[in-house]
PDB file of C-alpha atoms in Angstrom:
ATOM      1  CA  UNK I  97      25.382 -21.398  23.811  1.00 84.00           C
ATOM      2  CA  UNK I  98      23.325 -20.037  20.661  1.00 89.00           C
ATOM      3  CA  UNK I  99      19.449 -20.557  21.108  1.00 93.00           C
ATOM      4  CA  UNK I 100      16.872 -19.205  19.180  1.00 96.00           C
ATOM      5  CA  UNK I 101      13.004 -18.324  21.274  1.00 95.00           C
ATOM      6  CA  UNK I 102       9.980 -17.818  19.146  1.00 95.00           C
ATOM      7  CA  UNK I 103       7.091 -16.022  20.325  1.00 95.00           C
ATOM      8  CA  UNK I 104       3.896 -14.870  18.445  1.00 96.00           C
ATOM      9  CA  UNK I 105       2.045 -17.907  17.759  1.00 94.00           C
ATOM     10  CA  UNK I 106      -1.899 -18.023  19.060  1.00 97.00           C
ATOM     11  CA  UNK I 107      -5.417 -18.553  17.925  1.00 98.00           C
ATOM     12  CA  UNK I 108      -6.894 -17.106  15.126  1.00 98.00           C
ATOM     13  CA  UNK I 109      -9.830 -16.574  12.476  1.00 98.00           C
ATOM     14  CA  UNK I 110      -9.524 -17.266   9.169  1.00 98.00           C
ATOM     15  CA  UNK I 111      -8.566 -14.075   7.429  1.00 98.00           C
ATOM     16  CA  UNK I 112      -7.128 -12.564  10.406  1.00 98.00           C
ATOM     17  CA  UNK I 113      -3.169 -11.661  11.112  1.00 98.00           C
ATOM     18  CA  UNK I 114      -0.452 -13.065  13.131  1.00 98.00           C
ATOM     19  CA  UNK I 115       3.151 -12.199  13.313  1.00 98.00           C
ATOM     20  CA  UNK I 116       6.152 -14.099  14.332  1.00 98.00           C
ATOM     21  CA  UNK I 117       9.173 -13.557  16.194  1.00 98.00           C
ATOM     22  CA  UNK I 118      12.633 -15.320  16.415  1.00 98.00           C
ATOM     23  CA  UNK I 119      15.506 -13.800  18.162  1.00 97.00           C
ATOM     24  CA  UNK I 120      18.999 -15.277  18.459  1.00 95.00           C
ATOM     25  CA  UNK I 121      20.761 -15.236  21.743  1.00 91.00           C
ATOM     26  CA  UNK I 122      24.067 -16.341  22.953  1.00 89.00           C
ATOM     27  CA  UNK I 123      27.985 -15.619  21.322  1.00 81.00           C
ATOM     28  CA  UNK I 124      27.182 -15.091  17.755  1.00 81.00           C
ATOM     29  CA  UNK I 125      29.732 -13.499  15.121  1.00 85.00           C
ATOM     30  CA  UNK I 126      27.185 -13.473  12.202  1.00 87.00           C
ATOM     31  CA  UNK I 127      24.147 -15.245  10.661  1.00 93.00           C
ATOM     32  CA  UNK I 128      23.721 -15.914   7.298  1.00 95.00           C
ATOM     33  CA  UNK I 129      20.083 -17.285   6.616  1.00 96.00           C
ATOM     34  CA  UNK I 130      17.324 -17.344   8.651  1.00 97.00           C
ATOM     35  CA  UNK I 131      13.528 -18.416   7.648  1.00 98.00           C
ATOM     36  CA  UNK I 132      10.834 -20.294   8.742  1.00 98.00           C
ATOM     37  CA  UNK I 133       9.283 -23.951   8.241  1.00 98.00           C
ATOM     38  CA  UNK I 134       6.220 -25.383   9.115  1.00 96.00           C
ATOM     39  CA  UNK I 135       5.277 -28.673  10.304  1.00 89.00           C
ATOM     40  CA  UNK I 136       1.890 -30.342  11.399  1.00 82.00           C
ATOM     41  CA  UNK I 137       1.875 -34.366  12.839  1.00 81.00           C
ATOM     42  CA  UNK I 138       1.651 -36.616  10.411  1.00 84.00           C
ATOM     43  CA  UNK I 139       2.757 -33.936   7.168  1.00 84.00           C
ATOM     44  CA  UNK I 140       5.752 -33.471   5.499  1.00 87.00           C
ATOM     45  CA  UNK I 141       7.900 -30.603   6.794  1.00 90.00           C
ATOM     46  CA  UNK I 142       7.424 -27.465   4.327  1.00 94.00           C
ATOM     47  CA  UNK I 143       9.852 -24.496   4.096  1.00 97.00           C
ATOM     48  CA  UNK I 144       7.434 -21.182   4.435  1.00 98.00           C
ATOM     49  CA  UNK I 145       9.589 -18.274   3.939  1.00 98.00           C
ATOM     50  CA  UNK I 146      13.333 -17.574   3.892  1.00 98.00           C
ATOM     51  CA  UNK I 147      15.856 -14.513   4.148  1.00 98.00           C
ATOM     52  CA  UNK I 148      19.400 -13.815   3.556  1.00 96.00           C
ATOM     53  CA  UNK I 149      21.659 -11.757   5.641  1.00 94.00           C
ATOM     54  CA  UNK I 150      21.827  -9.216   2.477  1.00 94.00           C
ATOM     55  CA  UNK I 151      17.275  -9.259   2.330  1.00 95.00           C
ATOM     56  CA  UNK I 152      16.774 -11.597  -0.051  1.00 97.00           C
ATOM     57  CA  UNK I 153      13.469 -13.423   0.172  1.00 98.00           C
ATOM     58  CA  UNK I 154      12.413 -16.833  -1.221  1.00 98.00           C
ATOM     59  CA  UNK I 155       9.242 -17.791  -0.267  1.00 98.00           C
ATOM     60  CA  UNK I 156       6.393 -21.465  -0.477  1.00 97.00           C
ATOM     61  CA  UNK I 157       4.303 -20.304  -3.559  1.00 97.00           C
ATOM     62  CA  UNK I 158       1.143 -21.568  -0.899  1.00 96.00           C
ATOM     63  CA  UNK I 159       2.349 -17.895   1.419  1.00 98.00           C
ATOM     64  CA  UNK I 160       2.788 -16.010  -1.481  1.00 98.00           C
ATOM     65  CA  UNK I 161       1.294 -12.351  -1.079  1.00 98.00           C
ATOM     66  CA  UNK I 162       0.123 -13.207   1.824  1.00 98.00           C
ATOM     67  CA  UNK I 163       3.303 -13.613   4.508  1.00 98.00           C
ATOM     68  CA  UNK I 164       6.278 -11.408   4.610  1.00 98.00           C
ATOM     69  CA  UNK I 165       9.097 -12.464   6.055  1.00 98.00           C
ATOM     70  CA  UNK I 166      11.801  -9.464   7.633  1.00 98.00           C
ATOM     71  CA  UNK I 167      15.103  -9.215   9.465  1.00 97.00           C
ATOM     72  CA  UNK I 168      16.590  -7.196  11.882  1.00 96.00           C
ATOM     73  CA  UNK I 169      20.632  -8.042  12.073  1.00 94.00           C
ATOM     74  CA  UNK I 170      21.433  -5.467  15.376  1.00 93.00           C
ATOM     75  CA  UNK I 171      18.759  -7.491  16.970  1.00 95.00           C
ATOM     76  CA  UNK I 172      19.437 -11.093  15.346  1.00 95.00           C
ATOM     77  CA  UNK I 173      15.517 -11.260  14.839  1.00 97.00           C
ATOM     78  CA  UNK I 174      13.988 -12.709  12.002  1.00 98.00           C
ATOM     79  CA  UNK I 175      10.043 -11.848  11.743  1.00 98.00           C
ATOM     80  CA  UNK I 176       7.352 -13.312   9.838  1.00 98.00           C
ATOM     81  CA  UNK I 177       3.795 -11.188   9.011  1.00 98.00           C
ATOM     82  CA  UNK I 178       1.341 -13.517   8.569  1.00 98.00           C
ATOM     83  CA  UNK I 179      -2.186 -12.229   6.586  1.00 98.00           C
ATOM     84  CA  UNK I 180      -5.349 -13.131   5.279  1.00 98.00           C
ATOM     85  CA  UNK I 181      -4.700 -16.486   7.447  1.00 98.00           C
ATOM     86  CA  UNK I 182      -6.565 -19.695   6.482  1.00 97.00           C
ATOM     87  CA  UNK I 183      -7.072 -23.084   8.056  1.00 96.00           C
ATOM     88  CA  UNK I 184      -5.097 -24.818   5.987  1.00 94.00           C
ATOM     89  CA  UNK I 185      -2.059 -22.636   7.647  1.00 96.00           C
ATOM     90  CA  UNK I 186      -2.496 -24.078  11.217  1.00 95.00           C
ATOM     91  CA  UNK I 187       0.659 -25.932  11.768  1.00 95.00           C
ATOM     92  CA  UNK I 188       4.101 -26.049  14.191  1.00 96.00           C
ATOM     93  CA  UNK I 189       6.471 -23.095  13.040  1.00 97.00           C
ATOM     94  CA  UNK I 190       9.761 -23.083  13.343  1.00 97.00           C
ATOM     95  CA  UNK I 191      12.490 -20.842  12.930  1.00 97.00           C
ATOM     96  CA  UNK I 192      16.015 -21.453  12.012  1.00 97.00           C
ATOM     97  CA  UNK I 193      19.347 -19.461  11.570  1.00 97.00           C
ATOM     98  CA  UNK I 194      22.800 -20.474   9.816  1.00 95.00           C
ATOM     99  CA  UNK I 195      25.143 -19.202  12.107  1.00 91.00           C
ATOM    100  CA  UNK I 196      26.489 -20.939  10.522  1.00 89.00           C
ATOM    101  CA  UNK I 197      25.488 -24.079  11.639  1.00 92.00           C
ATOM    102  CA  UNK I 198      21.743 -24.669  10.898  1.00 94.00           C
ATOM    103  CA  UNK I 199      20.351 -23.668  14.620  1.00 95.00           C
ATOM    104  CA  UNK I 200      16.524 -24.019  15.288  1.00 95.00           C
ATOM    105  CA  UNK I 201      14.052 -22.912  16.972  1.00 96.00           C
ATOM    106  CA  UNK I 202      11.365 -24.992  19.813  1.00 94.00           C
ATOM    107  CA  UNK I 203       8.667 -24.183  17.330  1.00 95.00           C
ATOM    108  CA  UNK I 204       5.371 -22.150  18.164  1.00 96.00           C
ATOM    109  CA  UNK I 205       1.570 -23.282  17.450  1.00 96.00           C
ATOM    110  CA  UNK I 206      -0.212 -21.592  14.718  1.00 97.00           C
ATOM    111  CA  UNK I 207      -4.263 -22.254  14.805  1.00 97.00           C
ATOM    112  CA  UNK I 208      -6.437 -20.811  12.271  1.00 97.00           C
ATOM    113  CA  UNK I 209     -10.317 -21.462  12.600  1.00 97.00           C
ATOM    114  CA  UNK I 210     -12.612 -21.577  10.229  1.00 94.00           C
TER     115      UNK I 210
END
């Protein structure tokens, strides 16, 4: 069974740095995307960052310059570099992966303080 475990999430100041994990685990032949969303109660959910299997990025124009998202197929990680953090980024992220059926993630807090 394919399951994907995210790990870097935490407490933070504004203008400080996170970074994100998400590996894939289980029989897997191949993933095409992965990325991230985000998600806080009450809010619509909002794609943050997303990578093909070949690098290419797309990313929310609000993380723009300041998040980079990276993959690592040997590993069947996807990472996400998180800078210059501000409140307004404190939400639920979750990871997915096409692999290829849209697989996701438990989701890990993100808290930025002012």
């Amino acid at each position: 069974q394919v399951q994907l475990v995210e790990s870097g999430g935490g407490l933070v100041q504004a203008g400080g740095s996170l970074r994100l994990s998400c590996a894939a685990s289980g029989i897997i032949f191949g993933i095409d995307a992965m990325g991230w969303y985000r998600q806080a109660p009450g809010k619509q959910r909002e794609l943050v960052a997303e990578i093909t299997r070949r690098g290419s990025t797309n990313y929310a124009d609000s993380v723009k310059g300041r998040f980079t998202i990276s993959r690592d197929n040997a590993k069947n990680t996807v990472y996400l570099q998180m800078n210059s953090l501000k409140p307004e980024d404190t939400d639920v992220y979750v990871c997915y992966a096409d692999i290829p059926v849209r697989r996701w993630g438990q989701g890990t807090q993100v808290t930025v303080s002012s």
